[in-house]
Coordinates of C-alpha atoms in Angstrom, one line a residue:
M1 CA 0.1 -0.2 -0.3
D2 CA 1.6 3.4 -1.4
V3 CA 0.4 6.5 1.7
S4 CA 1.0 9.9 -0.1
D5 CA 3.4 12.3 2.1
E6 CA 0.7 14.1 2.8
D7 CA -1.7 11.6 4.1
L8 CA 1.1 10.9 6.5
A9 CA 2.0 14.4 7.7
L10 CA -2.0 14.7 8.9
A11 CA -1.8 10.3 10.2
A12 CA 2.6 12.4 12.2
A13 CA -0.1 15.3 13.4
G14 CA -2.6 13.8 15.2
G15 CA 0.6 12.0 17.2
D16 CA 0.9 8.7 14.3
A17 CA 3.5 8.4 15.6
T18 CA 5.0 5.6 13.4
A19 CA 3.4 8.1 10.2
F20 CA 6.3 10.8 11.4
E21 CA 9.3 8.0 11.5
L22 CA 8.3 7.1 7.6
L23 CA 7.3 11.3 6.5
L24 CA 11.1 12.3 7.9
G25 CA 12.6 9.6 5.8
R26 CA 11.4 10.7 2.7
V27 CA 12.5 13.7 2.7
Y28 CA 15.2 13.9 4.5
D29 CA 17.4 14.5 1.7
R30 CA 15.2 17.0 0.0
L31 CA 14.6 19.6 3.5
F32 CA 18.9 19.1 4.4
A33 CA 19.6 19.8 0.6
L34 CA 17.1 23.2 0.7
C35 CA 19.0 23.7 3.7
F36 CA 22.6 23.4 2.8
R37 CA 21.4 25.7 -1.0
L38 CA 19.9 28.5 2.0
T39 CA 23.0 28.3 4.8
G40 CA 25.7 27.1 2.0
S41 CA 27.5 25.5 4.6
R42 CA 27.1 21.5 5.7
A43 CA 27.5 22.7 9.3
E44 CA 25.1 25.2 9.7
A45 CA 22.8 23.1 7.2
E46 CA 23.3 19.8 9.6
D47 CA 22.2 22.7 12.5
L48 CA 19.1 23.9 10.8
T49 CA 17.5 20.9 9.5
Q50 CA 18.0 19.3 13.0
D51 CA 16.0 22.7 14.7
I52 CA 13.3 22.0 12.5
C53 CA 12.7 18.1 12.2
L54 CA 12.8 18.7 16.0
A55 CA 10.4 21.4 15.9
L56 CA 7.9 19.2 13.0
P57 CA 5.8 17.4 15.8
G58 CA 4.9 20.7 16.7
K59 CA 4.5 21.9 13.9
L60 CA 3.2 19.6 11.5
A61 CA -0.1 20.2 13.7
G62 CA -0.6 23.6 11.5
F63 CA -0.3 21.6 9.0
R64 CA -4.3 21.1 6.8
G65 CA -3.4 19.3 3.7
D66 CA -4.1 22.6 1.4
A67 CA -1.1 22.2 0.0
K68 CA 1.6 18.8 -1.0
V69 CA 3.4 18.2 2.5
T70 CA 7.5 19.4 -0.1
T71 CA 5.7 22.6 -0.1
W72 CA 5.1 23.5 3.8
L73 CA 8.4 21.5 4.2
Y74 CA 10.2 24.1 2.1
R75 CA 8.4 26.9 3.6
V76 CA 8.6 26.1 7.1
A77 CA 12.8 25.8 6.2
V78 CA 12.5 29.2 4.6
N79 CA 10.8 30.6 7.7
A80 CA 13.5 28.5 10.0
A81 CA 16.2 29.5 7.2
S82 CA 15.5 33.2 7.7
D83 CA 14.8 33.1 11.5
R84 CA 19.0 31.4 12.1
R85 CA 19.7 34.9 9.9
R86 CA 18.0 37.7 12.4
R87 CA 19.5 36.2 15.2
A88 CA 22.6 35.3 14.2
A89 CA 22.3 39.5 12.6
S90 CA 20.7 40.4 16.9
Y91 CA 23.9 38.2 17.8
A92 CA 26.2 39.6 15.5
R93 CA 24.7 43.9 16.4
A94 CA 24.6 43.1 20.3
T95 CA 28.2 41.5 20.4
E96 CA 29.9 44.5 17.7
G97 CA 32.7 45.1 19.9
W98 CA 33.4 43.1 22.3
S99 CA 35.7 41.5 19.6
D100 CA 37.8 44.2 20.2
I101 CA 37.4 43.9 23.6
E102 CA 38.5 40.3 23.4
I103 CA 41.4 41.3 21.7
D104 CA 42.8 44.0 23.9
R105 CA 42.1 41.2 27.0
T106 CA 43.6 38.2 24.9
R107 CA 46.9 40.9 23.7
S108 CA 47.4 41.8 27.3
A109 CA 46.8 37.9 28.7
I110 CA 50.4 37.7 25.9
E111 CA 52.0 40.5 27.5
T112 CA 51.6 39.5 31.5
A113 CA 52.8 35.9 29.7
E114 CA 55.8 36.5 28.3
A115 CA 56.3 39.0 31.0
H116 CA 56.1 35.8 33.1
D117 CA 58.2 33.7 30.5
W118 CA 61.2 36.4 30.5
L119 CA 61.1 37.1 34.3
T120 CA 61.4 32.9 34.7
R121 CA 64.4 32.7 32.7
A122 CA 65.8 35.9 34.3
M123 CA 65.2 34.9 38.0
A124 CA 67.3 31.5 37.0
V125 CA 71.3 33.3 35.5
L126 CA 70.0 34.4 39.6
S127 CA 72.6 33.1 42.0
P128 CA 70.1 30.7 44.4
T129 CA 71.0 33.3 47.4
L130 CA 68.8 35.8 44.7
R131 CA 66.2 34.2 43.2
D132 CA 65.2 32.1 46.5
T133 CA 64.2 35.5 48.6
L134 CA 63.2 37.4 45.5
A135 CA 61.2 34.1 44.9
L136 CA 59.4 34.5 48.8
V137 CA 59.0 38.0 48.3
L138 CA 57.0 38.1 44.8
D139 CA 55.1 35.2 46.2
G140 CA 54.4 38.2 48.4
I141 CA 56.3 37.0 51.9
T142 CA 56.7 40.2 54.0
Q143 CA 60.7 40.9 53.8
V144 CA 60.4 40.3 57.8
Q145 CA 59.3 37.2 56.8
A146 CA 61.3 35.8 54.5
A147 CA 64.7 37.2 57.2
E148 CA 62.5 34.3 59.1
I149 CA 62.6 31.2 56.5
L150 CA 65.4 32.0 55.8
G151 CA 67.4 32.5 58.8
V152 CA 69.5 35.6 57.7
S153 CA 68.6 40.1 58.7
E154 CA 65.8 42.3 57.5
G155 CA 68.3 43.7 56.0
T156 CA 70.4 41.4 54.4
I157 CA 67.4 40.6 52.6
A158 CA 66.1 43.8 51.2
W159 CA 69.7 44.2 49.8
R160 CA 68.9 41.4 47.8
V161 CA 65.5 42.2 46.8
A162 CA 67.7 45.5 46.0
E163 CA 70.9 44.2 43.9
A164 CA 68.4 40.9 42.3
K165 CA 65.6 43.8 40.8
R166 CA 69.5 45.4 39.9
K167 CA 70.5 42.5 38.0
L168 CA 66.5 41.8 36.1
R169 CA 67.1 45.7 34.6
D170 CA 71.1 45.4 34.0
M171 CA 69.2 41.6 31.9
K172 CA 67.1 43.7 30.0
A173 CA 68.3 46.4 29.1
L174 CA 71.2 44.7 27.3
E175 CA 68.6 43.0 25.9
E176 CA 66.4 45.6 24.9
A177 CA 70.1 46.9 22.9
G178 CA 70.2 43.6 21.2
P179 CA 73.5 42.3 19.8

């Protein structure tokens, strides 16, 4: 027995899951092809087709059988593609300018990472006592606490920090001067 697409659509609209499955099997490839032509992208077409298929059971309630199922379904697809484009345009307008903020944030993160990497490499060149002292102070340890941890006077810590900063400044100046 050969059942028409229209009869399957009407049965599916009435809740017949088997009719819905058969109808979807018949029209899916054509629906996807149309979505591909509407979007120009395979990934977008797959998403759009999936969205339409998910909404189709509810939309079938509005199918009256006045037109061919494919004609009706193509109208559903065109409307869905149009809605998707409107949402994308609204999103683009809403996020306009955020790309500049993201670019600045990314640039800042890269600069911070580069500075951190430079400091890590430069500290490796320092003597162990200067490196240990500077590492503690950079971790937020006070000079009093650093003196206690390292078993030296607070004055020694102050001198080591100053000496480490001087050596790091000299290294940076040599690097910036170039070969």
